Structures are given as C-alpha cells and as structure tokens.
C-alpha cells in the first residue's frame, strides 16, 4: 500500500481482528467462564483462563521493556502513556467499578466488543451501557475541568 494512513488502519484492523479471534478462542467472550474464573471463593473456580493471563504477560512484558529502547512507536508518532503515574483515589475507585462490573457481568470492554459480533441481546445491552458510561464520564469530567 502506498498510502501510510491506509496501511496503518489496515494493520490496526488486522490486529484487532486477531485479538478478537484470540479472545473468542480462549473463552474470554463467555461470561459464564469468566465468572467461573473470577469466583475463587465458591469452590468451583475455573483456573483455565490463567493461560490467557500468562499469554498476555508473554506479549505485554517484552513490549513494555522494548518501549524503553524506542524513541517512538514503529507505526505511530508517539507513545500514548498516562500523564499521571501515582495511585490516587480516582484510579482506585475506577478500578473498583471496573472490577465490580467485570465480576457481575462477566465482560470487560475487549471481550464485550468481540462478543458484540455475535448479536446477542445481553452483550448488546452491556456494550450500550458501557458506551453510555464512557460518555457520561467524559461529560462529567469535562465540567470539572
């Protein structure tokens, strides 16, 4: 491809499709399986998703280390890193909300978007609620600035 913008979009689409396929293949889009993994106290814990976690670490840890040696991403202008690095109240509260939602629904954003392609009503409702929550957060946060 001669147009670098089109090449970047095509690569992002291919990477997203591969990631979604991996989530589907691993069982991360099955809320029952995710709930079984997150529920360690019930006596019916399903540890199989530990392999997914291990695979994610095998990719992420070297990637984070590689970032220290690169001035910029291979296909981007700059790294998109958080400006705040300390653990504060909004981070802890947001993490608690995220974890509670994940535990109750059995979905987090990536697997929910992947499962959206199945067209199941519970998934569509979850994604709609997730997008609404993101929109409301941005509206409330913009007013606080």
PDB file of C-alpha atoms in Angstrom:
ATOM      1  CA  UNK A   1       0.000   0.000   0.000  1.00  0.00           C
ATOM      2  CA  UNK A   2       1.321   3.383  -0.953  1.00  0.00           C
ATOM      3  CA  UNK A   3      -0.781   5.417   1.491  1.00  0.00           C
ATOM      4  CA  UNK A   4       0.704   5.081   5.014  1.00  0.00           C
ATOM      5  CA  UNK A   5      -2.572   6.111   6.691  1.00  0.00           C
ATOM      6  CA  UNK A   6      -4.464   3.318   4.936  1.00  0.00           C
ATOM      7  CA  UNK A   7      -1.686   0.867   5.804  1.00  0.00           C
ATOM      8  CA  UNK A   8      -1.915   1.829   9.497  1.00  0.00           C
ATOM      9  CA  UNK A   9      -5.697   1.429   9.505  1.00  0.00           C
ATOM     10  CA  UNK A  10      -5.434  -1.930   7.724  1.00  0.00           C
ATOM     11  CA  UNK A  11      -2.815  -3.108  10.222  1.00  0.00           C
ATOM     12  CA  UNK A  12      -4.927  -1.909  13.163  1.00  0.00           C
ATOM     13  CA  UNK A  13      -7.969  -3.711  11.730  1.00  0.00           C
ATOM     14  CA  UNK A  14      -5.967  -6.913  11.258  1.00  0.00           C
ATOM     15  CA  UNK A  15      -4.524  -6.681  14.787  1.00  0.00           C
ATOM     16  CA  UNK A  16      -7.992  -6.045  16.240  1.00  0.00           C
ATOM     17  CA  UNK A  17      -9.461  -8.977  14.333  1.00  0.00           C
ATOM     18  CA  UNK A  18      -6.636 -11.239  15.529  1.00  0.00           C
ATOM     19  CA  UNK A  19      -7.106 -10.033  19.113  1.00  0.00           C
ATOM     20  CA  UNK A  20     -10.875 -10.601  18.907  1.00  0.00           C
ATOM     21  CA  UNK A  21     -10.322 -14.072  17.476  1.00  0.00           C
ATOM     22  CA  UNK A  22      -7.919 -14.840  20.325  1.00  0.00           C
ATOM     23  CA  UNK A  23     -10.449 -13.643  22.902  1.00  0.00           C
ATOM     24  CA  UNK A  24     -13.110 -15.837  21.319  1.00  0.00           C
ATOM     25  CA  UNK A  25     -10.844 -18.874  21.034  1.00  0.00           C
ATOM     26  CA  UNK A  26      -9.693 -18.528  24.654  1.00  0.00           C
ATOM     27  CA  UNK A  27     -13.220 -18.328  26.061  1.00  0.00           C
ATOM     28  CA  UNK A  28     -12.912 -14.726  27.248  1.00  0.00           C
ATOM     29  CA  UNK A  29     -16.175 -13.818  25.494  1.00  0.00           C
ATOM     30  CA  UNK A  30     -18.100 -16.401  27.532  1.00  0.00           C
ATOM     31  CA  UNK A  31     -19.341 -14.580  30.657  1.00  0.00           C
ATOM     32  CA  UNK A  32     -20.041 -17.865  32.463  1.00  0.00           C
ATOM     33  CA  UNK A  33     -16.449 -18.968  32.015  1.00  0.00           C
ATOM     34  CA  UNK A  34     -15.094 -15.559  33.070  1.00  0.00           C
ATOM     35  CA  UNK A  35     -17.336 -15.540  36.143  1.00  0.00           C
ATOM     36  CA  UNK A  36     -16.079 -19.031  36.995  1.00  0.00           C
ATOM     37  CA  UNK A  37     -12.517 -17.743  36.781  1.00  0.00           C
ATOM     38  CA  UNK A  38     -13.190 -14.652  38.897  1.00  0.00           C
ATOM     39  CA  UNK A  39     -15.147 -16.536  41.585  1.00  0.00           C
ATOM     40  CA  UNK A  40     -12.300 -18.073  43.575  1.00  0.00           C
ATOM     41  CA  UNK A  41     -14.326 -18.432  46.783  1.00  0.00           C
ATOM     42  CA  UNK A  42     -17.165 -20.637  45.525  1.00  0.00           C
ATOM     43  CA  UNK A  43     -15.271 -23.900  45.438  1.00  0.00           C
ATOM     44  CA  UNK A  44     -15.960 -24.175  41.681  1.00  0.00           C
ATOM     45  CA  UNK A  45     -13.085 -21.976  40.490  1.00  0.00           C
ATOM     46  CA  UNK A  46     -12.127 -22.436  36.820  1.00  0.00           C
ATOM     47  CA  UNK A  47      -8.382 -21.710  36.523  1.00  0.00           C
ATOM     48  CA  UNK A  48      -8.245 -22.263  32.736  1.00  0.00           C
ATOM     49  CA  UNK A  49      -8.161 -18.542  31.960  1.00  0.00           C
ATOM     50  CA  UNK A  50      -4.804 -18.342  33.757  1.00  0.00           C
ATOM     51  CA  UNK A  51      -3.332 -19.460  30.419  1.00  0.00           C
ATOM     52  CA  UNK A  52      -4.879 -16.389  28.779  1.00  0.00           C
ATOM     53  CA  UNK A  53      -3.360 -14.212  31.501  1.00  0.00           C
ATOM     54  CA  UNK A  54       0.010 -15.897  31.017  1.00  0.00           C
ATOM     55  CA  UNK A  55      -0.148 -15.398  27.253  1.00  0.00           C
ATOM     56  CA  UNK A  56      -0.984 -11.725  27.729  1.00  0.00           C
ATOM     57  CA  UNK A  57       2.021 -11.326  30.025  1.00  0.00           C
ATOM     58  CA  UNK A  58       4.294 -13.061  27.499  1.00  0.00           C
ATOM     59  CA  UNK A  59       3.356 -10.377  24.965  1.00  0.00           C
ATOM     60  CA  UNK A  60       2.984  -7.326  27.219  1.00  0.00           C
ATOM     61  CA  UNK A  61       6.099  -7.555  29.391  1.00  0.00           C
ATOM     62  CA  UNK A  62       8.603  -7.651  26.497  1.00  0.00           C
ATOM     63  CA  UNK A  63       6.582  -4.939  24.734  1.00  0.00           C
ATOM     64  CA  UNK A  64       6.777  -2.615  27.735  1.00  0.00           C
ATOM     65  CA  UNK A  65      10.503  -3.307  28.075  1.00  0.00           C
ATOM     66  CA  UNK A  66      11.060  -2.655  24.358  1.00  0.00           C
ATOM     67  CA  UNK A  67       9.402   0.751  24.699  1.00  0.00           C
ATOM     68  CA  UNK A  68      12.356   1.921  26.804  1.00  0.00           C
ATOM     69  CA  UNK A  69      14.661   1.496  23.800  1.00  0.00           C
ATOM     70  CA  UNK A  70      12.426   3.164  21.206  1.00  0.00           C
ATOM     71  CA  UNK A  71      12.080   6.911  20.735  1.00  0.00           C
ATOM     72  CA  UNK A  72       8.661   6.418  19.118  1.00  0.00           C
ATOM     73  CA  UNK A  73       6.402   3.552  18.054  1.00  0.00           C
ATOM     74  CA  UNK A  74       7.182   1.838  14.767  1.00  0.00           C
ATOM     75  CA  UNK A  75       3.811   2.837  13.265  1.00  0.00           C
ATOM     76  CA  UNK A  76       2.947   5.943  15.263  1.00  0.00           C
ATOM     77  CA  UNK A  77       4.072   9.423  16.136  1.00  0.00           C
ATOM     78  CA  UNK A  78       4.386   8.967  19.896  1.00  0.00           C
ATOM     79  CA  UNK A  79       3.574   6.577  22.702  1.00  0.00           C
ATOM     80  CA  UNK A  80       0.201   7.118  24.343  1.00  0.00           C
ATOM     81  CA  UNK A  81       1.139   6.889  28.000  1.00  0.00           C
ATOM     82  CA  UNK A  82      -0.775   8.122  31.038  1.00  0.00           C
ATOM     83  CA  UNK A  83       0.310  11.531  32.296  1.00  0.00           C
ATOM     84  CA  UNK A  84      -0.387  10.572  35.916  1.00  0.00           C
ATOM     85  CA  UNK A  85       1.727   7.817  37.414  1.00  0.00           C
ATOM     86  CA  UNK A  86       0.726   7.827  41.065  1.00  0.00           C
ATOM     87  CA  UNK A  87      -2.039   5.715  42.537  1.00  0.00           C
ATOM     88  CA  UNK A  88      -4.800   8.066  43.669  1.00  0.00           C
ATOM     89  CA  UNK A  89      -8.438   7.902  44.734  1.00  0.00           C
ATOM     90  CA  UNK A  90      -9.968   8.207  41.214  1.00  0.00           C
ATOM     91  CA  UNK A  91      -7.763   5.358  39.995  1.00  0.00           C
ATOM     92  CA  UNK A  92      -8.744   3.101  42.900  1.00  0.00           C
ATOM     93  CA  UNK A  93     -12.466   3.950  42.614  1.00  0.00           C
ATOM     94  CA  UNK A  94     -12.406   3.470  38.834  1.00  0.00           C
ATOM     95  CA  UNK A  95     -10.618   0.150  39.211  1.00  0.00           C
ATOM     96  CA  UNK A  96     -13.189  -0.989  41.775  1.00  0.00           C
ATOM     97  CA  UNK A  97     -16.059  -0.024  39.452  1.00  0.00           C
ATOM     98  CA  UNK A  98     -14.366  -1.803  36.537  1.00  0.00           C
ATOM     99  CA  UNK A  99     -13.747  -4.957  38.588  1.00  0.00           C
ATOM    100  CA  UNK A 100     -17.263  -4.982  40.003  1.00  0.00           C
ATOM    101  CA  UNK A 101     -18.770  -4.650  36.532  1.00  0.00           C
ATOM    102  CA  UNK A 102     -16.498  -7.358  35.178  1.00  0.00           C
ATOM    103  CA  UNK A 103     -17.377  -9.691  38.034  1.00  0.00           C
ATOM    104  CA  UNK A 104     -21.125  -9.079  37.806  1.00  0.00           C
ATOM    105  CA  UNK A 105     -21.469  -9.146  34.019  1.00  0.00           C
ATOM    106  CA  UNK A 106     -18.597 -11.464  33.088  1.00  0.00           C
ATOM    107  CA  UNK A 107     -17.440  -8.956  30.469  1.00  0.00           C
ATOM    108  CA  UNK A 108     -14.782  -6.308  30.265  1.00  0.00           C
ATOM    109  CA  UNK A 109     -14.502  -3.942  27.253  1.00  0.00           C
ATOM    110  CA  UNK A 110     -12.315  -6.011  24.901  1.00  0.00           C
ATOM    111  CA  UNK A 111     -14.240  -9.273  25.127  1.00  0.00           C
ATOM    112  CA  UNK A 112     -17.555  -7.371  25.089  1.00  0.00           C
ATOM    113  CA  UNK A 113     -16.668  -5.696  21.787  1.00  0.00           C
ATOM    114  CA  UNK A 114     -15.566  -9.069  20.386  1.00  0.00           C
ATOM    115  CA  UNK A 115     -18.757 -10.770  21.598  1.00  0.00           C
ATOM    116  CA  UNK A 116     -20.850  -7.922  20.151  1.00  0.00           C
ATOM    117  CA  UNK A 117     -20.342  -9.526  16.738  1.00  0.00           C
ATOM    118  CA  UNK A 118     -22.478 -12.456  17.937  1.00  0.00           C
ATOM    119  CA  UNK A 119     -25.508 -10.145  18.106  1.00  0.00           C
ATOM    120  CA  UNK A 120     -26.702 -11.462  21.475  1.00  0.00           C
ATOM    121  CA  UNK A 121     -29.035  -9.115  23.359  1.00  0.00           C
ATOM    122  CA  UNK A 122     -27.200  -9.264  26.736  1.00  0.00           C
ATOM    123  CA  UNK A 123     -23.927  -8.371  25.001  1.00  0.00           C
ATOM    124  CA  UNK A 124     -25.531  -5.526  23.061  1.00  0.00           C
ATOM    125  CA  UNK A 125     -27.055  -4.162  26.286  1.00  0.00           C
ATOM    126  CA  UNK A 126     -23.684  -4.395  28.043  1.00  0.00           C
ATOM    127  CA  UNK A 127     -21.896  -2.557  25.222  1.00  0.00           C
ATOM    128  CA  UNK A 128     -24.630   0.109  25.139  1.00  0.00           C
ATOM    129  CA  UNK A 129     -24.310   0.590  28.909  1.00  0.00           C
ATOM    130  CA  UNK A 130     -20.515   0.696  28.615  1.00  0.00           C
ATOM    131  CA  UNK A 131     -20.619   3.371  25.900  1.00  0.00           C
ATOM    132  CA  UNK A 132     -23.194   5.349  27.902  1.00  0.00           C
ATOM    133  CA  UNK A 133     -20.942   5.186  30.966  1.00  0.00           C
ATOM    134  CA  UNK A 134     -17.956   6.397  28.944  1.00  0.00           C
ATOM    135  CA  UNK A 135     -19.992   9.269  27.513  1.00  0.00           C
ATOM    136  CA  UNK A 136     -21.316  10.292  30.944  1.00  0.00           C
ATOM    137  CA  UNK A 137     -17.835  10.109  32.444  1.00  0.00           C
ATOM    138  CA  UNK A 138     -16.467  12.398  29.745  1.00  0.00           C
ATOM    139  CA  UNK A 139     -19.338  14.868  30.187  1.00  0.00           C
ATOM    140  CA  UNK A 140     -18.952  14.968  33.972  1.00  0.00           C
ATOM    141  CA  UNK A 141     -15.156  15.126  33.804  1.00  0.00           C
ATOM    142  CA  UNK A 142     -15.258  17.968  31.236  1.00  0.00           C
ATOM    143  CA  UNK A 143     -17.445  20.032  33.605  1.00  0.00           C
ATOM    144  CA  UNK A 144     -14.980  19.507  36.467  1.00  0.00           C
ATOM    145  CA  UNK A 145     -12.059  20.885  34.461  1.00  0.00           C
TER     146      UNK A 145
END
